[in-house]
Every structure is written in C-alpha cells, then in structure tokens.
Coordinates of N, CA and C in Angstrom, one line a residue:
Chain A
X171 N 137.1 104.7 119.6 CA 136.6 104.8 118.2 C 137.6 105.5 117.3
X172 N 138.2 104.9 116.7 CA 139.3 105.1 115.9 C 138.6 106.3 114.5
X173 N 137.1 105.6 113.8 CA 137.1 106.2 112.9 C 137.2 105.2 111.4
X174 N 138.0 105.8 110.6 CA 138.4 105.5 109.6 C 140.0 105.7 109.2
X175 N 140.5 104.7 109.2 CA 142.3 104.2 109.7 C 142.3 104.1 107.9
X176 N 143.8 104.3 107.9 CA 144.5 103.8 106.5 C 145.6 103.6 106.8
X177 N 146.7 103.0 106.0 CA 147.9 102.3 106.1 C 148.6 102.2 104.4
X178 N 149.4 102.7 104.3 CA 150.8 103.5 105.0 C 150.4 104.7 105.0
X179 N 151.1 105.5 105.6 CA 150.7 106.9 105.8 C 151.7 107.7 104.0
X180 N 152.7 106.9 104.1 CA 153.4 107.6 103.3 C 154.3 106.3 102.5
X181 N 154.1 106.7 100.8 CA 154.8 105.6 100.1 C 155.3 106.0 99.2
X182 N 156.5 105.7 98.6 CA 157.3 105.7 97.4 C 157.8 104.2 96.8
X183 N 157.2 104.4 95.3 CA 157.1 103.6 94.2 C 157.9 103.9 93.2
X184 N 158.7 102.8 92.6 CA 159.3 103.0 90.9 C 157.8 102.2 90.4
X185 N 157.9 102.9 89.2 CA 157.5 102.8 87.9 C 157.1 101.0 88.0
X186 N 155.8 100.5 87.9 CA 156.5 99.6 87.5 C 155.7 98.7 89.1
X187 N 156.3 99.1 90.1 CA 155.7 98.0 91.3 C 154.1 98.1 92.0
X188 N 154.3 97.1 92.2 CA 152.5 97.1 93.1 C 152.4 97.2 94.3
X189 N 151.3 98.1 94.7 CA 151.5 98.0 96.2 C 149.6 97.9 96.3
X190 N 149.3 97.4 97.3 CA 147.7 98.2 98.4 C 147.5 98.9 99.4
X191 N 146.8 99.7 99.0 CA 146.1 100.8 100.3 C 145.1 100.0 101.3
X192 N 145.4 100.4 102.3 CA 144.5 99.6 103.5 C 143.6 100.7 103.9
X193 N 142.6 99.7 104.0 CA 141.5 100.8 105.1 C 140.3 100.5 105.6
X194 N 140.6 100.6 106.9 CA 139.0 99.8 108.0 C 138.7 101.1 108.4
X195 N 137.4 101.0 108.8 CA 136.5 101.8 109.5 C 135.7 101.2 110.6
X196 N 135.4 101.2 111.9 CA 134.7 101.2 112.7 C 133.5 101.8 113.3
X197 N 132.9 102.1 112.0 CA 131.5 102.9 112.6 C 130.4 102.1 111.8
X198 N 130.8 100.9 111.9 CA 129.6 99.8 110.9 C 129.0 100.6 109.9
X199 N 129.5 101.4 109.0 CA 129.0 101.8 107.5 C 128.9 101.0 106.9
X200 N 127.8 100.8 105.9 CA 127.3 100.1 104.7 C 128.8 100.3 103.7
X201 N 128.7 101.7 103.0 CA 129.5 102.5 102.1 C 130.9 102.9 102.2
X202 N 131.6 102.3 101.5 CA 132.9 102.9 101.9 C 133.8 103.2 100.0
X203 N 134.9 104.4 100.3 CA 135.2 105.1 98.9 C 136.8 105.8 98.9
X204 N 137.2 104.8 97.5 CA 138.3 105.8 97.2 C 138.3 106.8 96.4
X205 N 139.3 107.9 97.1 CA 139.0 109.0 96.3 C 140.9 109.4 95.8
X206 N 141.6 110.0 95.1 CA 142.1 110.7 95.0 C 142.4 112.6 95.0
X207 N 143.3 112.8 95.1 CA 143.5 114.3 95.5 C 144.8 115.3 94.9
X208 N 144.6 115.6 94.0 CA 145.7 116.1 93.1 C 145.3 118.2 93.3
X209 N 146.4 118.7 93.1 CA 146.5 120.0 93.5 C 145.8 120.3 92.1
X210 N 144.7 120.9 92.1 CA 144.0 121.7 91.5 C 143.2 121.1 90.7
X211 N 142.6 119.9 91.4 CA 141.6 118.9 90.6 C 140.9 118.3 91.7
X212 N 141.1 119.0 93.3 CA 139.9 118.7 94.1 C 140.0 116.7 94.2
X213 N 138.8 116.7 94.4 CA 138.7 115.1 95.0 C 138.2 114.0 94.4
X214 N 139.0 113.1 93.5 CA 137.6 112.4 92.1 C 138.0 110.9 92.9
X215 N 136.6 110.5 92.4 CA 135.9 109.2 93.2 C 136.8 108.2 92.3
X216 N 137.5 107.1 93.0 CA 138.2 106.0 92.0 C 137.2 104.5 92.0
X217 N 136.6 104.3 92.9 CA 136.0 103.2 93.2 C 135.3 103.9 94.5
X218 N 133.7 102.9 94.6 CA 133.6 102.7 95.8 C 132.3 101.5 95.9
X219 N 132.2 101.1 97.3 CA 130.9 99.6 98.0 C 130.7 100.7 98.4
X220 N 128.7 99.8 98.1 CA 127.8 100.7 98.5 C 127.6 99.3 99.5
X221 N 128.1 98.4 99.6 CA 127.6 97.5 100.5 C 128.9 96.0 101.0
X222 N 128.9 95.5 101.6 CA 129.6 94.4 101.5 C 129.5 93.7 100.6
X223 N 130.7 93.2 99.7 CA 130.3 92.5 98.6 C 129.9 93.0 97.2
X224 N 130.4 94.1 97.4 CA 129.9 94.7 95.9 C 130.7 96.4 95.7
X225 N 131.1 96.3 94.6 CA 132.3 96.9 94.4 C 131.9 98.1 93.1
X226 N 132.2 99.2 92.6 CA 131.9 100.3 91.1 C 132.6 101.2 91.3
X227 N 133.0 101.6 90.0 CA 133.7 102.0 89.2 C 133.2 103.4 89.6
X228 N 134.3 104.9 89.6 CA 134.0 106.1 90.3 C 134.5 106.8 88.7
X229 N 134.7 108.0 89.0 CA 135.3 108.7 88.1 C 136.6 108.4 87.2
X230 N 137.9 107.9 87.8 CA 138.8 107.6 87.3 C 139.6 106.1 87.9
X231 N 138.8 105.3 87.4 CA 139.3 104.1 87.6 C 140.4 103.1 87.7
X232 N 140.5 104.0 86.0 CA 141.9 103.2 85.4 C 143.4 103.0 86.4
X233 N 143.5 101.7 86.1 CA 144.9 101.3 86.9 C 144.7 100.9 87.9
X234 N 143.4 101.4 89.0 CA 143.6 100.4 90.0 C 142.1 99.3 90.3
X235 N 142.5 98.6 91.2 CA 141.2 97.4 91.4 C 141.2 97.7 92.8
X236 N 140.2 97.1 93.4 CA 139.7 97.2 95.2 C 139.3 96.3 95.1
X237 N 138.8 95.8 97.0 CA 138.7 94.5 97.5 C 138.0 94.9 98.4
X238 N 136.6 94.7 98.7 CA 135.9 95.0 100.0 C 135.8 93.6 100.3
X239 N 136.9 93.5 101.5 CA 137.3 92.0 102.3 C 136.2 92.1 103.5
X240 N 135.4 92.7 103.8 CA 134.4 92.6 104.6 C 133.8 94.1 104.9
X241 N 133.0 93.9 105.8 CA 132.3 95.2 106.3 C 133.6 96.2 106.7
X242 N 134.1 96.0 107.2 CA 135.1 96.7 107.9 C 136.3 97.4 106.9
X243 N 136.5 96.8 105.7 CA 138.0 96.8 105.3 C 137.2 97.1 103.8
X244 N 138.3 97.8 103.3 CA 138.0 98.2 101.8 C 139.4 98.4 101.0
X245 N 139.9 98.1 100.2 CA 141.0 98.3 99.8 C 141.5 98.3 98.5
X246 N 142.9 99.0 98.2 CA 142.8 100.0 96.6 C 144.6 99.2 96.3
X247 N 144.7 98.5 95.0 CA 145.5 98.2 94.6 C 145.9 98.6 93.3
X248 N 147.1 99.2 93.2 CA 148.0 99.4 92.2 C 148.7 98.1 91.7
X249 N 148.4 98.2 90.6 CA 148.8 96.7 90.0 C 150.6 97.0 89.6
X250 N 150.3 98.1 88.8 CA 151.9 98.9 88.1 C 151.4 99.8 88.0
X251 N 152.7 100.7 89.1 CA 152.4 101.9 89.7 C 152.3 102.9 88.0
X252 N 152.4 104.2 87.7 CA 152.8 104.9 87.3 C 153.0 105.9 88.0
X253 N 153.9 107.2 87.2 CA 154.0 108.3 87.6 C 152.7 109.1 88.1
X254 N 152.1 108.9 86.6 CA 150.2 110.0 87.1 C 149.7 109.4 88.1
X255 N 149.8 108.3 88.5 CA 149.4 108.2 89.9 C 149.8 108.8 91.7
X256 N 150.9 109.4 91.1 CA 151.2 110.0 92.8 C 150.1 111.1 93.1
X257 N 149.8 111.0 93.8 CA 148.8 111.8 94.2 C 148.8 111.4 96.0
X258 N 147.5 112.3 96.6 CA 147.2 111.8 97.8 C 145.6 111.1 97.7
X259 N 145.8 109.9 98.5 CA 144.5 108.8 98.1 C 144.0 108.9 99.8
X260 N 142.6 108.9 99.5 CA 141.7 109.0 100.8 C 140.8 108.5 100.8
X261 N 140.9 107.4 101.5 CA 139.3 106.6 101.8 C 138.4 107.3 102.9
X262 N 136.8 106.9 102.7 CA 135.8 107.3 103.5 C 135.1 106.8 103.6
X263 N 134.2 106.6 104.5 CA 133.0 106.0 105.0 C 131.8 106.5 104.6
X264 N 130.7 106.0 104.7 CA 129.0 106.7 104.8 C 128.6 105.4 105.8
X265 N 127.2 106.5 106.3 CA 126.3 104.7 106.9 C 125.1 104.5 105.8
X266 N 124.7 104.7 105.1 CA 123.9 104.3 104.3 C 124.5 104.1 102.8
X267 N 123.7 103.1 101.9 CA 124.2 103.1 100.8 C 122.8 103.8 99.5
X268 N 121.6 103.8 100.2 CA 120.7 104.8 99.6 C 120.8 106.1 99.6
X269 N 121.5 106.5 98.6 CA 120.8 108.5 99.4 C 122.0 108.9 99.4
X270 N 122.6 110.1 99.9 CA 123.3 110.6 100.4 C 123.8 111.2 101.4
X271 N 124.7 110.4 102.2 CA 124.5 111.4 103.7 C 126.3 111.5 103.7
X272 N 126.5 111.5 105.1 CA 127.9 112.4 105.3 C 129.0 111.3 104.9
X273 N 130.0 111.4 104.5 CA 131.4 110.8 104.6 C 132.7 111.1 105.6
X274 N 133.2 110.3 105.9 CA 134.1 110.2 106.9 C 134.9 110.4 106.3
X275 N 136.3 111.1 106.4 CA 137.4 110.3 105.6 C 138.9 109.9 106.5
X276 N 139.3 109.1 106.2 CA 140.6 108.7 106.7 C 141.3 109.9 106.6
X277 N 142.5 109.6 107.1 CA 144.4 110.6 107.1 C 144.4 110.5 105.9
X278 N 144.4 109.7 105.0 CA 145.0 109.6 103.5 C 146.2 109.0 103.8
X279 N 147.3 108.6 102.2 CA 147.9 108.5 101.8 C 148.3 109.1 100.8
X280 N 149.6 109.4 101.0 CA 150.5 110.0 100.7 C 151.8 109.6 99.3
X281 N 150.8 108.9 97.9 CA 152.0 108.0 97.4 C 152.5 108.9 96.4
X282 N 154.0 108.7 95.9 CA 154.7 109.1 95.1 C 155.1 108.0 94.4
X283 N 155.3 108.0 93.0 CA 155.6 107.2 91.9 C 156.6 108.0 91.1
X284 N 158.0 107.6 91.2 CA 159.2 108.1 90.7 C 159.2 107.1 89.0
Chain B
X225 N 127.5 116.0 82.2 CA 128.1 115.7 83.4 C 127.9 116.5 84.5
X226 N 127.2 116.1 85.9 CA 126.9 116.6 86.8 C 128.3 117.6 87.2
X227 N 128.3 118.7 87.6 CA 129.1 119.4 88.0 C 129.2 120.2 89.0
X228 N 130.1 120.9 90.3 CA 130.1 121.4 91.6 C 130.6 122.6 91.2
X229 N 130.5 124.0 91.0 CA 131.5 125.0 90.6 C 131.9 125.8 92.2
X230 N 133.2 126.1 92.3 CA 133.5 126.9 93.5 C 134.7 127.8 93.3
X231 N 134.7 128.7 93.6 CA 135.8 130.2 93.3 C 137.0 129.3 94.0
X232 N 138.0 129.3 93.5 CA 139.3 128.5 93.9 C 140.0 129.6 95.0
X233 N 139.8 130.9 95.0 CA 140.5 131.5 95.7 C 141.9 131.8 95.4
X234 N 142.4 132.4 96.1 CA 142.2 132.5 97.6 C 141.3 133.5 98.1
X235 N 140.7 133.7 99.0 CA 140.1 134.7 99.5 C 140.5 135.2 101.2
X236 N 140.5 135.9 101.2 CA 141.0 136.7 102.5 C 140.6 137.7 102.9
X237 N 140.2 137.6 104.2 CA 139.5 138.1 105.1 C 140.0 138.5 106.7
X238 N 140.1 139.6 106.9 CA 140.3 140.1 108.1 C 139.8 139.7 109.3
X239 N 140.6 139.1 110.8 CA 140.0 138.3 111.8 C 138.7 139.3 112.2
X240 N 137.7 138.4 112.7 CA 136.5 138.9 113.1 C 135.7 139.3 112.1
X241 N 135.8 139.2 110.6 CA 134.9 139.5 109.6 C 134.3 138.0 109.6
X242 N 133.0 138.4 108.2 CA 132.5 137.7 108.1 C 133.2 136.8 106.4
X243 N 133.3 135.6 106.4 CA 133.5 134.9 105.1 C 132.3 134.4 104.7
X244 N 132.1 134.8 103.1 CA 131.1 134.3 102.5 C 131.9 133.2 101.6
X245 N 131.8 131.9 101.4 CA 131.9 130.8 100.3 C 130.8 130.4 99.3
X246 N 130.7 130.6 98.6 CA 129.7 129.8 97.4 C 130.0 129.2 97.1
X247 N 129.0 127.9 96.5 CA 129.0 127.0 95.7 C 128.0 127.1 94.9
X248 N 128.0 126.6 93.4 CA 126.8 126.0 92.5 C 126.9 124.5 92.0
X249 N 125.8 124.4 91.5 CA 125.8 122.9 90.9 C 125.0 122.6 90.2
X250 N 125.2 122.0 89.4 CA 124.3 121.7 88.1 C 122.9 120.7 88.1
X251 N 123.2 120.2 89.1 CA 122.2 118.8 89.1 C 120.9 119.5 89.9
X252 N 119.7 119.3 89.1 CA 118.3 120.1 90.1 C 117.8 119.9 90.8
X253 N 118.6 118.0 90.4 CA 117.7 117.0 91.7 C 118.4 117.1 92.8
X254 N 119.3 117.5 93.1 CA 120.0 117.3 94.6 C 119.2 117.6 95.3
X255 N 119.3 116.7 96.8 CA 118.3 117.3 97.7 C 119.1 117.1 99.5
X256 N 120.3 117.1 99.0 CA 121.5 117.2 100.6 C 122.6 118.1 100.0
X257 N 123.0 118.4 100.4 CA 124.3 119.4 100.7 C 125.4 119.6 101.7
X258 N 126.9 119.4 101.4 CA 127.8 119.3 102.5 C 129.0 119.9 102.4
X259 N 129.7 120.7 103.3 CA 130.6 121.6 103.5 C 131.7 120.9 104.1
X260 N 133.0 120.8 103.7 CA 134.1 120.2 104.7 C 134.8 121.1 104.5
X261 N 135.7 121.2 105.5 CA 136.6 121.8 105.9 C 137.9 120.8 105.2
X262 N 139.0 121.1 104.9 CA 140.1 120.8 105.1 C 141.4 121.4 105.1
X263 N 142.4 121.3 105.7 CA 143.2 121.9 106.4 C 144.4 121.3 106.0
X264 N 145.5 121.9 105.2 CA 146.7 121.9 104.5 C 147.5 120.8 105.3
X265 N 147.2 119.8 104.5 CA 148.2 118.0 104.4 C 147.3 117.6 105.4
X266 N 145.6 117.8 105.5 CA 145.1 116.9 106.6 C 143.6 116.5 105.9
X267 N 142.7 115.9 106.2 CA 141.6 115.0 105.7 C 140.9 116.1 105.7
X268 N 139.9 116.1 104.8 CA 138.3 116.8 104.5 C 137.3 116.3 105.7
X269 N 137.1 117.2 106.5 CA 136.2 117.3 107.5 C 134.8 117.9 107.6
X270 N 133.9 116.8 107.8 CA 132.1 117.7 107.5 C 132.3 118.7 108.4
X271 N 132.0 119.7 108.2 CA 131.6 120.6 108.9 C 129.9 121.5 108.9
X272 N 129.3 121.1 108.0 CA 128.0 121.3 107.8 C 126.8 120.2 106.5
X273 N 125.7 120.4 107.1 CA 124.8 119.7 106.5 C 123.7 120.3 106.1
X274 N 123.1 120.2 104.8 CA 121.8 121.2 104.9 C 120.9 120.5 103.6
X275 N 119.7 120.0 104.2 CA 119.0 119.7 103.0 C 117.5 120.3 102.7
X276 N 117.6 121.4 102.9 CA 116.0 121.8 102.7 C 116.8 123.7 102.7
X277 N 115.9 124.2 101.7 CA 116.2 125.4 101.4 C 116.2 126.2 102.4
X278 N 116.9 127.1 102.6 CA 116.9 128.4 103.9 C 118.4 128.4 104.2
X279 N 118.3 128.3 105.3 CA 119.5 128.6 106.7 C 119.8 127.6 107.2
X280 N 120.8 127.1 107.8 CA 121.2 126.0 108.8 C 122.2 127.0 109.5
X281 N 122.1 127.3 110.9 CA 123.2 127.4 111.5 C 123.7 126.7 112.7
X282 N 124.8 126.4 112.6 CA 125.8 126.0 113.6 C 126.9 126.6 114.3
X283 N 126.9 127.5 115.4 CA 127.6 128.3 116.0 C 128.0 129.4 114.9
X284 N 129.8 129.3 114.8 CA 129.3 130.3 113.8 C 129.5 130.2 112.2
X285 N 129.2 129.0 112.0 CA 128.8 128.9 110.7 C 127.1 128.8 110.0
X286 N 127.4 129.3 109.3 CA 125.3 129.4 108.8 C 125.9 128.8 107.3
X287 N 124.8 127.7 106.6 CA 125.2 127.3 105.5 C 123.6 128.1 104.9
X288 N 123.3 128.1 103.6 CA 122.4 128.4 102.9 C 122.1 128.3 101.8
X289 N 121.3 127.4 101.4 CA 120.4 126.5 100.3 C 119.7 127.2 99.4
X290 N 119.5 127.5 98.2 CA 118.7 127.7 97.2 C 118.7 127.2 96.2
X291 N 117.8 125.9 96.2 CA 117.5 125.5 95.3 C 116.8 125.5 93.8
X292 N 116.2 126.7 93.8 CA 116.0 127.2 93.0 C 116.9 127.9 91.9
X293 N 117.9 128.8 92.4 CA 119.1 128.9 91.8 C 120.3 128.1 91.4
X294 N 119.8 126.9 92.6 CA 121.0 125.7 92.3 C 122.7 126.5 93.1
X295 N 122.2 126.5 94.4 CA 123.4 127.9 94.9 C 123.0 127.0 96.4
X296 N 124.6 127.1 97.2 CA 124.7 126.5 98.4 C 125.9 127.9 98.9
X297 N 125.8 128.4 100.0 CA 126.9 129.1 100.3 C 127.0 129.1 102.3
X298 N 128.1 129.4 102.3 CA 128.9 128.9 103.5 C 129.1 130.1 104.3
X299 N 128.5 130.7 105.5 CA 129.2 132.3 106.1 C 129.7 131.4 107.2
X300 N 130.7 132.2 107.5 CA 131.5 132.4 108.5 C 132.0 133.4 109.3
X301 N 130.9 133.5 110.5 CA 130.9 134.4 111.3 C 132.2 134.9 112.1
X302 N 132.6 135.7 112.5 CA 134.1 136.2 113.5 C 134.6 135.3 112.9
X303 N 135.5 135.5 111.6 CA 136.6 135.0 111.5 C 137.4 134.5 112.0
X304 N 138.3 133.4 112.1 CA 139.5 133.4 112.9 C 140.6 132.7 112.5
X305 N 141.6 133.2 112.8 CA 142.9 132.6 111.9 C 142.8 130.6 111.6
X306 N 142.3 130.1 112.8 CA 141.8 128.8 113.1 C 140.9 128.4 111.8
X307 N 140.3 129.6 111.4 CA 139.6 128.9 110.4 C 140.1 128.8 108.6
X308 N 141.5 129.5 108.7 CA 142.1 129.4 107.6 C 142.3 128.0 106.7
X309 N 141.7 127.3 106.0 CA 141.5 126.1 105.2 C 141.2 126.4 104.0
X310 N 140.7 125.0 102.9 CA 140.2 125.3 101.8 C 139.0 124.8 102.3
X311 N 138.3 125.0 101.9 CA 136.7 124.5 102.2 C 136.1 123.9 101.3
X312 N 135.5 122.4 101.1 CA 135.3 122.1 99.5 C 133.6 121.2 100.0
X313 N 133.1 122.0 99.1 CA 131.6 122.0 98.6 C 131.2 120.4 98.2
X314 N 129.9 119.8 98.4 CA 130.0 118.6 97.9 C 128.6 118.5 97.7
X315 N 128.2 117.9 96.4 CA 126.5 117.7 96.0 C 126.4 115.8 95.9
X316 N 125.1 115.3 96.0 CA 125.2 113.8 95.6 C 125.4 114.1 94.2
X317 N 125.6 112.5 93.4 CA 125.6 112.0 92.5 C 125.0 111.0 92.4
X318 N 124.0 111.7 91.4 CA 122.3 110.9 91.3 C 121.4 110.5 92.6
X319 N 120.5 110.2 92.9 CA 119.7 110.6 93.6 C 119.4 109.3 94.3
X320 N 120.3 108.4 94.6 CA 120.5 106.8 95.4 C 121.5 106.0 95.3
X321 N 122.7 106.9 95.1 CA 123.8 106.3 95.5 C 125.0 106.3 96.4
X322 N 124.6 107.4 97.1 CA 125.5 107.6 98.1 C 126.7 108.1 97.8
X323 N 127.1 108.7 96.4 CA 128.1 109.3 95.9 C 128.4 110.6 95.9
X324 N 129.5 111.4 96.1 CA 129.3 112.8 96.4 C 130.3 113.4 94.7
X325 N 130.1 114.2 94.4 CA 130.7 115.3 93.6 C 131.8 116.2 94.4
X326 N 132.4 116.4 94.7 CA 133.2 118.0 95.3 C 133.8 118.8 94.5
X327 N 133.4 119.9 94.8 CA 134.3 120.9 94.1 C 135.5 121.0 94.3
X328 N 136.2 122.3 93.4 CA 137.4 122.1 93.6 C 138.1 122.8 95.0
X329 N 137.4 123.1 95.7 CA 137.1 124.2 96.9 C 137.5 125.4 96.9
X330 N 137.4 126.7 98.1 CA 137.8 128.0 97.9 C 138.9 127.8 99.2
X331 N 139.8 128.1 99.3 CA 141.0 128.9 100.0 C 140.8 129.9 100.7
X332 N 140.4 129.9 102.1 CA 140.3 131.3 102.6 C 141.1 131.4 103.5
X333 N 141.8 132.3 103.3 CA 143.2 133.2 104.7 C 142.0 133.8 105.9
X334 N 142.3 133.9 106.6 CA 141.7 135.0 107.6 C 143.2 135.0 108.1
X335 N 143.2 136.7 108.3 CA 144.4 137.7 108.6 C 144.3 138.1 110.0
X336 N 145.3 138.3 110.5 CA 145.1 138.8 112.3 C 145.3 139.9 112.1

C-alpha cells in the first residue's frame, strides 16, 4: 500500500514553460487535493475532487488547471510557469467527499521557477 | 473568511516536559478537528483526531476541544527530541465539503 505517490519529486522551470504534477492514491478515496506550501503562509488549497469527475476551485487557483483522470489520479498543471509559483505542492487524499475526515498527503513536490 | 489562528513559534521545551499547542478558529460550526505533525522537508502527518468536546488521548498525546471557546489544543506528554516538528492545526471548511483550513502551525524544539 503505497499511499499517496506524486511525481517528480523535484523540478526546475524557466519562466514561461509548462509542466504537470502527478498523483495516484491507492486507498480508493472519493476526494483528492492540491495544496501548496510557502514558508510562512502554511498550506492553501489550489483545487480539489470531491469525487470522480468533478473538479473546484480552492483558495488560490490562479495559473493552474487539474485533471481528475480517474479515481485514482488527480493532477495539477502549470500552463506558464511563473516565479510566484515555486513553492512546495502536496497532494492528498480523504475517503469521503461529505463532511470532513482525515487527509493523506503525498511527499510533495518540490518546484522552483527561475 | 473562515480562519485557523496558531502561535508560529518557535516554542521550546525541555526533553520530558510537557508541550502545550493551541489553536483557534473562527468558524462555530466546525464539528472535527485535526492535528498533523510535520517534519522539516517532509509531508503533514495526522497525528490526531477529535470531534466532540473534552479530551482525546493517544499515548502521549491528549488533544482537547472546546467548542464553546472555539479553542483546540495539542499536549504532549515526555517530550522528546523525536518530536521536534511544526505541528499544523486544521478545521473543515463549511460543514460538507470535505475541505480543511490549516493554520499556519507552531514550531516546537524539544531540547535534550
């Protein structure tokens, strides 16, 4: 039971290029979420599925889009990177999409935007 | 805007004491509460759960609920260098979405 995997561990971007964050989970969750993680601004929601198939908008949206390609996979695309985006990005799981219960989170990523 | 407040720290505490963490939160409806742990360049880890006012403990952690105050706080019993992390607080966001809030978390050293 792996959990909740993400891919790359570690990335560097110019200005300018696109890349996607990967990320499956194996514990059949409904709910899955990006978050970002910047030193002294804690953890803000960018997107998250509350279900297969269905996708909203978190706290700070802007600049990127997701793709929940099935139950399993969830994924965070930088269209044109910027600088204010290096941060560390961390996806997570829940098993329900009513309510609130625990989240899982991946390793993260690690991107830098030069 | 719903909000999580938590003492950024650092705080530091001598091995084998006890650490106290607080949190507050704005929202009156919450009715779960969650503690993670995380640990310098590594993922946020649940380490507690509590949804009904009082006590929850787990070896030697006790979390503690008051709802009425709108106050969640975290002890940590025998300190131990092991447990030197930031620890970040988390309330829902709205009351059926499965969304969490986190604070900005507290920093605690434990010292040997």
């Amino acid at each position: 039971n792996a959990g909740v995997t993400q891919t790359p561990k570690f990335q560097v971007l110019k200005t300018g290029q696109s890349m996607t964050l990967q990320c499956a989970q194996d514990m059949n969750h409904n709910s899955m979420y990006w978050y970002r993680q910047d030193p002294g601004m804690g953890l803000r929601l960018i997107y998250y599925s509350a279900s297969e198939g269905t996708t909203d908008k978190g706290e700070v949206p802007n600049g990127y889009n997701v793709s929940r390609l099935n139950k399993r996979e969830f994924s965070l695309r930088l269209e044109s990177a910027a600088p204010s985006q290096t941060s560390v990005y961390f996806c997570a799981s829940s098993a329900t999409s009513g309510g609130a219960t625990e989240q899982f989170f991946g390793p993260g990523t690690r991107l830098t935007v030069l | 805007q719903k909000e999580v407040e938590q003492n950024s720290g650092p705080l530091s505490v001598p091995e084998g004491a006890i650490a106290s963490l607080n949190c507050t939160y704005s929202d009156r409806v919450s009715q779960s509460f969650f503690w993670y742990r995380q640990y310098s360049g590594k993922s946020p880890e649940l380490i507690m759960s509590i949804y009904s006012n009082g006590d929850k403990e787990d070896g030697r952690f006790t979390a503690q609920l008051n709802k009425a105050s709108q106050y969640v706080s975290l002890l940590i019993r025998d300190s131990q260098p092991s447990d030197s992390a930031t620890y970040l607080c988390a309330v829902p966001l709205g009351s059926n979405t499965g969304k969490l809030i986190f604070g900005q978390g507290t920093t605690l050293q434990v010292k040997p």
